[in-house]
Amino acid sequence: MTQLKLAAQEGAAPVEDLSDIPLAIRGLTVSYGSDPAVFSVDMTVPEGAMLAVIGPNGAGKSTLLKAALGVIPKLSGLVTVYGQPIASQRRRIAYVPQRASVDWDFPTRVIDVVLMGLYRDLGLLGRVRRSHRDQARACLARVGMEGFADRQIGQLSGGQQQRVFLARALAQAADLYLLDEPFAGVDAATEKAIVTVLKALRDEGRTVVCVHHDLATVTDYFSHVFLLNRRKIAAGPVAKVFTQQMLQAAYGGRLSGGQIDRIAAS
Amino acid sequence: MIGTEFVPLSLPPLLIGTLAALACALPGNFLVLRRQALIGDAISHVVLPGIVVAFLLTGRVSTWPMMLGAGGAALLAVLMIEVIRRAGKIEPGAAMGVVFTTLFAAGVLLLEQSDTSAVHLDVQHALYGNLESLIWLDALGWNSLLDPVALAGLPTELPRMALVLVGVIGFIWLFWRPLALSTFDEGFARSLGIATGPLGLGLVVIAAMAAVAAFDAVGSIIVIAMFICPPAAARLMTNRLSLQVAWSQGFAGLAAVSGYVLAGYGPLWLGYAHAVSAAGMIATVSGLILALAALFGPCRARLGQPAG
Ligand SMILES: Nc1ncnc2c1ncn2[C@@H]1O[C@H](COP(=O)(O)OP(=O)(O)OP(=O)(O)O)[C@@H](O)[C@H]1O
Ligand SMILES: [Mg+2]
């Protein structure tokens, strides 16, 4: 397969080699109506990074992930996964949508949800074998949910649902994990369990991208940040980018001075 | 029951009614879960202009052109709903409402303007179909089921409905996994590369096919009832999709058979002289099943509200 190389924005600049880059986005613009929700965003996720996408509500964080994955259409822009067009790399990607985007009333059990992560192996008509079930149960065990395999998914708490989603992503055995607010509405114990799993993924050499809201934990959990507010505000290693000035730019007037001082000082 | 009477008079309508009920209830499961259940209703009404146009073009009442016209109108309606929904960025229900009323009105206008008054295209027929008239005059008894000459005289609705049911089963069987996945979590399904748009359109087209065939054989009242009642009742019986579909098929068959029998013999048992409409009774029984499931079904508690 030919290597897909992206010309830098000016066109005249040298061609980038992106084959080692798990996710590269160039000039991505997405619009739901008249104004773009995400405008001309460039993003490069280094291999082995644990990257937090940060920005205020409505900044376009979910939109950025969804458009990068082709879940929603984009107006313009290029996306490569390990240097290839995304269509050929779906097997290497696991996506965990925002929890509220799903019909939790759907008649299905926890184990069936995790088995959805094996869709690419099972195909249209492949039989679910014992080995598949064992695999799914092992993924449930990794997130501490092995006792809930036969529950209907609607009968779980929010934090438990989030863990099941993470188990489904684990079943995909991907190289690049994209998670939309995995910590939203979960308690401290669940947050710790999820972080442990994500760090284990990173230690295995996989790449993790999370939309994240809690500024206080960014430095503890992540190696890189991507500040977004419709446009890219800043991106890079936490130590360099996660500063008072950058946060002020990303959040505008939405954070109080004290909040930012505390976070940036920590 | 005596074969000489049952086989020619009751067996064909009973089978056709059951096949129609099964064919509508099967895709109805996914439509109800996707909150698109009323699409069956809309389809069964928008076929009117298609049937009238087919009549105007051919000049006579014959089944195949009318089926084609009805199918064409149903497809047109599905496409119009999709276009309006995407272009106008409005919710599916509103788009359906617009298309539904426009096409039905167009059908009525066409009917009025053209000289179709001599033809049996009336409200009665559209609502209740003609289930009782689907008799098999060539049959003399159970033996006729093995007699090729007699079998050739079966009402054409029977093989046609059976064919449609096979098509519906084939589609659902083949696309079971992506259908379930995209109904539950569309974003995830798309991230796997599943073409959720064409898949959803395929489901609606399959449902339209079942609706049109059933509409022709048994009237729109069964179509509406069967798309919604058995799947909704089945959802209250189980928390697993495969079991829900099995329950829905059981309920649909039960409603069709018991509705037909009740319509034919119930009034006699109560001392009335005339049977009531089988289609109406089948729909009533399916509603009754839904009511019972809503009262006593084991999975009534809906705890699945998004907690976030
Ligand atoms: N389906 C949609 N139709 C129309 N507009 C949308 C849609 N989804 C999002 N938007 C708009 O696009 C913008 C970005 O939304 P997005 O969901 O990407 O934000 P976000 O950063 O994920 O916010 P949050 O932190 O609240 O999850 C918002 O202004 C939102 O109103
Ligand atoms: Mg979001």
PDB file of N, CA and C in Angstrom, chain A residues 79-124:
ATOM      1  N   VAL A  79      -7.144  13.309   7.386  1.00  0.00           N
ATOM      2  CA  VAL A  79      -6.882  12.538   8.601  1.00  0.00           C
ATOM      3  C   VAL A  79      -6.100  11.291   8.206  1.00  0.00           C
ATOM      4  N   THR A  80      -5.003  11.046   8.894  1.00  0.00           N
ATOM      5  CA  THR A  80      -4.308   9.773   8.678  1.00  0.00           C
ATOM      6  C   THR A  80      -4.121   9.063  10.014  1.00  0.00           C
ATOM      7  N   VAL A  81      -4.148   7.735   9.938  1.00  0.00           N
ATOM      8  CA  VAL A  81      -3.894   6.897  11.107  1.00  0.00           C
ATOM      9  C   VAL A  81      -2.702   6.027  10.759  1.00  0.00           C
ATOM     10  N   TYR A  82      -1.614   6.191  11.481  1.00  0.00           N
ATOM     11  CA  TYR A  82      -0.344   5.533  11.156  1.00  0.00           C
ATOM     12  C   TYR A  82      -0.002   5.767   9.686  1.00  0.00           C
ATOM     13  N   GLY A  83      -0.230   6.983   9.232  1.00  0.00           N
ATOM     14  CA  GLY A  83       0.166   7.375   7.887  1.00  0.00           C
ATOM     15  C   GLY A  83      -0.746   6.903   6.775  1.00  0.00           C
ATOM     16  N   GLN A  84      -1.800   6.174   7.127  1.00  0.00           N
ATOM     17  CA  GLN A  84      -2.704   5.631   6.104  1.00  0.00           C
ATOM     18  C   GLN A  84      -4.078   6.282   6.222  1.00  0.00           C
ATOM     19  N   PRO A  85      -4.860   6.224   5.149  1.00  0.00           N
ATOM     20  CA  PRO A  85      -6.241   6.691   5.278  1.00  0.00           C
ATOM     21  C   PRO A  85      -6.985   5.842   6.311  1.00  0.00           C
ATOM     22  N   ILE A  86      -7.911   6.471   7.007  1.00  0.00           N
ATOM     23  CA  ILE A  86      -8.525   5.815   8.159  1.00  0.00           C
ATOM     24  C   ILE A  86      -9.293   4.554   7.766  1.00  0.00           C
ATOM     25  N   ALA A  87      -9.853   4.542   6.549  1.00  0.00           N
ATOM     26  CA  ALA A  87     -10.681   3.398   6.146  1.00  0.00           C
ATOM     27  C   ALA A  87      -9.902   2.085   6.209  1.00  0.00           C
ATOM     28  N   SER A  88      -8.591   2.168   5.986  1.00  0.00           N
ATOM     29  CA  SER A  88      -7.789   0.945   5.987  1.00  0.00           C
ATOM     30  C   SER A  88      -7.246   0.619   7.378  1.00  0.00           C
ATOM     31  N   GLN A  89      -7.513   1.490   8.355  1.00  0.00           N
ATOM     32  CA  GLN A  89      -6.904   1.325   9.675  1.00  0.00           C
ATOM     33  C   GLN A  89      -7.930   1.133  10.794  1.00  0.00           C
ATOM     34  N   ARG A  90      -9.173   0.870  10.420  1.00  0.00           N
ATOM     35  CA  ARG A  90     -10.223   0.814  11.440  1.00  0.00           C
ATOM     36  C   ARG A  90      -9.937  -0.226  12.518  1.00  0.00           C
ATOM     37  N   ARG A  91      -9.301  -1.300  12.114  1.00  0.00           N
ATOM     38  CA  ARG A  91      -8.974  -2.367  13.052  1.00  0.00           C
ATOM     39  C   ARG A  91      -8.053  -1.899  14.176  1.00  0.00           C
ATOM     40  N   ARG A  92      -7.301  -0.856  13.919  1.00  0.00           N
ATOM     41  CA  ARG A  92      -6.317  -0.400  14.908  1.00  0.00           C
ATOM     42  C   ARG A  92      -6.870   0.688  15.824  1.00  0.00           C
ATOM     43  N   ILE A  93      -8.166   1.037  15.640  1.00  0.00           N
ATOM     44  CA  ILE A  93      -8.756   2.136  16.411  1.00  0.00           C
ATOM     45  C   ILE A  93      -9.880   1.619  17.296  1.00  0.00           C
ATOM     46  N   ALA A  94      -9.920   2.112  18.530  1.00  0.00           N
ATOM     47  CA  ALA A  94     -11.077   1.869  19.395  1.00  0.00           C
ATOM     48  C   ALA A  94     -11.647   3.224  19.805  1.00  0.00           C
ATOM     49  N   TYR A  95     -12.955   3.338  19.715  1.00  0.00           N
ATOM     50  CA  TYR A  95     -13.608   4.614  20.017  1.00  0.00           C
ATOM     51  C   TYR A  95     -14.647   4.400  21.102  1.00  0.00           C
ATOM     52  N   VAL A  96     -14.614   5.217  22.115  1.00  0.00           N
ATOM     53  CA  VAL A  96     -15.626   5.183  23.177  1.00  0.00           C
ATOM     54  C   VAL A  96     -16.406   6.490  23.124  1.00  0.00           C
ATOM     55  N   PRO A  97     -17.661   6.447  22.651  1.00  0.00           N
ATOM     56  CA  PRO A  97     -18.418   7.688  22.532  1.00  0.00           C
ATOM     57  C   PRO A  97     -18.810   8.241  23.907  1.00  0.00           C
ATOM     58  N   GLN A  98     -19.250   9.484  23.898  1.00  0.00           N
ATOM     59  CA  GLN A  98     -19.781  10.089  25.114  1.00  0.00           C
ATOM     60  C   GLN A  98     -20.985   9.258  25.570  1.00  0.00           C
ATOM     61  N   ARG A  99     -21.087   9.003  26.866  1.00  0.00           N
ATOM     62  CA  ARG A  99     -22.060   8.032  27.343  1.00  0.00           C
ATOM     63  C   ARG A  99     -23.499   8.403  26.991  1.00  0.00           C
ATOM     64  N   ALA A 100     -23.795   9.694  26.996  1.00  0.00           N
ATOM     65  CA  ALA A 100     -25.175  10.129  26.765  1.00  0.00           C
ATOM     66  C   ALA A 100     -25.633   9.899  25.329  1.00  0.00           C
ATOM     67  N   SER A 101     -24.706   9.525  24.430  1.00  0.00           N
ATOM     68  CA  SER A 101     -25.084   9.402  23.021  1.00  0.00           C
ATOM     69  C   SER A 101     -25.702   8.039  22.704  1.00  0.00           C
ATOM     70  N   VAL A 102     -25.882   7.198  23.724  1.00  0.00           N
ATOM     71  CA  VAL A 102     -26.281   5.813  23.471  1.00  0.00           C
ATOM     72  C   VAL A 102     -27.654   5.532  24.063  1.00  0.00           C
ATOM     73  N   ASP A 103     -28.390   4.604  23.445  1.00  0.00           N
ATOM     74  CA  ASP A 103     -29.703   4.197  23.939  1.00  0.00           C
ATOM     75  C   ASP A 103     -29.527   3.097  24.994  1.00  0.00           C
ATOM     76  N   TRP A 104     -29.516   3.488  26.271  1.00  0.00           N
ATOM     77  CA  TRP A 104     -29.252   2.515  27.341  1.00  0.00           C
ATOM     78  C   TRP A 104     -30.445   1.627  27.617  1.00  0.00           C
ATOM     79  N   ASP A 105     -31.574   1.932  26.991  1.00  0.00           N
ATOM     80  CA  ASP A 105     -32.758   1.113  27.145  1.00  0.00           C
ATOM     81  C   ASP A 105     -32.726  -0.102  26.212  1.00  0.00           C
ATOM     82  N   PHE A 106     -31.739  -0.133  25.352  1.00  0.00           N
ATOM     83  CA  PHE A 106     -31.653  -1.180  24.334  1.00  0.00           C
ATOM     84  C   PHE A 106     -31.596  -2.563  24.984  1.00  0.00           C
ATOM     85  N   PRO A 107     -32.358  -3.536  24.443  1.00  0.00           N
ATOM     86  CA  PRO A 107     -32.381  -4.861  25.058  1.00  0.00           C
ATOM     87  C   PRO A 107     -31.104  -5.647  24.791  1.00  0.00           C
ATOM     88  N   THR A 108     -30.107  -5.446  25.618  1.00  0.00           N
ATOM     89  CA  THR A 108     -28.873  -6.195  25.443  1.00  0.00           C
ATOM     90  C   THR A 108     -28.164  -6.308  26.784  1.00  0.00           C
ATOM     91  N   ARG A 109     -27.347  -7.359  26.922  1.00  0.00           N
ATOM     92  CA  ARG A 109     -26.652  -7.572  28.186  1.00  0.00           C
ATOM     93  C   ARG A 109     -25.238  -7.029  28.107  1.00  0.00           C
ATOM     94  N   VAL A 110     -24.634  -6.904  29.269  1.00  0.00           N
ATOM     95  CA  VAL A 110     -23.280  -6.379  29.357  1.00  0.00           C
ATOM     96  C   VAL A 110     -22.329  -7.177  28.461  1.00  0.00           C
ATOM     97  N   ILE A 111     -22.417  -8.500  28.529  1.00  0.00           N
ATOM     98  CA  ILE A 111     -21.479  -9.328  27.762  1.00  0.00           C
ATOM     99  C   ILE A 111     -21.654  -9.100  26.253  1.00  0.00           C
ATOM    100  N   ASP A 112     -22.925  -8.874  25.831  1.00  0.00           N
ATOM    101  CA  ASP A 112     -23.176  -8.631  24.409  1.00  0.00           C
ATOM    102  C   ASP A 112     -22.549  -7.310  23.955  1.00  0.00           C
ATOM    103  N   VAL A 113     -22.576  -6.321  24.852  1.00  0.00           N
ATOM    104  CA  VAL A 113     -21.957  -5.037  24.508  1.00  0.00           C
ATOM    105  C   VAL A 113     -20.461  -5.218  24.314  1.00  0.00           C
ATOM    106  N   VAL A 114     -19.829  -5.977  25.201  1.00  0.00           N
ATOM    107  CA  VAL A 114     -18.388  -6.183  25.073  1.00  0.00           C
ATOM    108  C   VAL A 114     -18.087  -6.975  23.792  1.00  0.00           C
ATOM    109  N   LEU A 115     -18.958  -7.929  23.468  1.00  0.00           N
ATOM    110  CA  LEU A 115     -18.756  -8.709  22.233  1.00  0.00           C
ATOM    111  C   LEU A 115     -18.837  -7.828  20.980  1.00  0.00           C
ATOM    112  N   MET A 116     -19.541  -6.687  21.096  1.00  0.00           N
ATOM    113  CA  MET A 116     -19.571  -5.763  19.954  1.00  0.00           C
ATOM    114  C   MET A 116     -18.161  -5.308  19.586  1.00  0.00           C
ATOM    115  N   GLY A 117     -17.271  -5.301  20.581  1.00  0.00           N
ATOM    116  CA  GLY A 117     -15.890  -4.917  20.304  1.00  0.00           C
ATOM    117  C   GLY A 117     -15.177  -5.900  19.400  1.00  0.00           C
ATOM    118  N   LEU A 118     -15.746  -7.106  19.255  1.00  0.00           N
ATOM    119  CA  LEU A 118     -15.138  -8.133  18.401  1.00  0.00           C
ATOM    120  C   LEU A 118     -15.771  -8.171  17.015  1.00  0.00           C
ATOM    121  N   TYR A 119     -16.563  -7.137  16.706  1.00  0.00           N
ATOM    122  CA  TYR A 119     -17.297  -7.137  15.433  1.00  0.00           C
ATOM    123  C   TYR A 119     -16.393  -7.381  14.233  1.00  0.00           C
ATOM    124  N   ARG A 120     -15.226  -6.757  14.265  1.00  0.00           N
ATOM    125  CA  ARG A 120     -14.336  -6.889  13.096  1.00  0.00           C
ATOM    126  C   ARG A 120     -13.813  -8.321  12.953  1.00  0.00           C
ATOM    127  N   ASP A 121     -13.719  -9.039  14.067  1.00  0.00           N
ATOM    128  CA  ASP A 121     -13.306 -10.444  13.976  1.00  0.00           C
ATOM    129  C   ASP A 121     -14.483 -11.327  13.557  1.00  0.00           C
ATOM    130  N   LEU A 122     -15.660 -11.021  14.104  1.00  0.00           N
ATOM    131  CA  LEU A 122     -16.819 -11.879  13.867  1.00  0.00           C
ATOM    132  C   LEU A 122     -17.415 -11.672  12.484  1.00  0.00           C
ATOM    133  N   GLY A 123     -17.398 -10.436  11.998  1.00  0.00           N
ATOM    134  CA  GLY A 123     -18.007 -10.159  10.700  1.00  0.00           C
ATOM    135  C   GLY A 123     -19.513 -10.273  10.765  1.00  0.00           C
ATOM    136  N   LEU A 124     -20.133 -10.380   9.572  1.00  0.00           N
ATOM    137  CA  LEU A 124     -21.596 -10.383   9.520  1.00  0.00           C
ATOM    138  C   LEU A 124     -22.191 -11.611  10.190  1.00  0.00           C
TER     139      LEU A 124
END
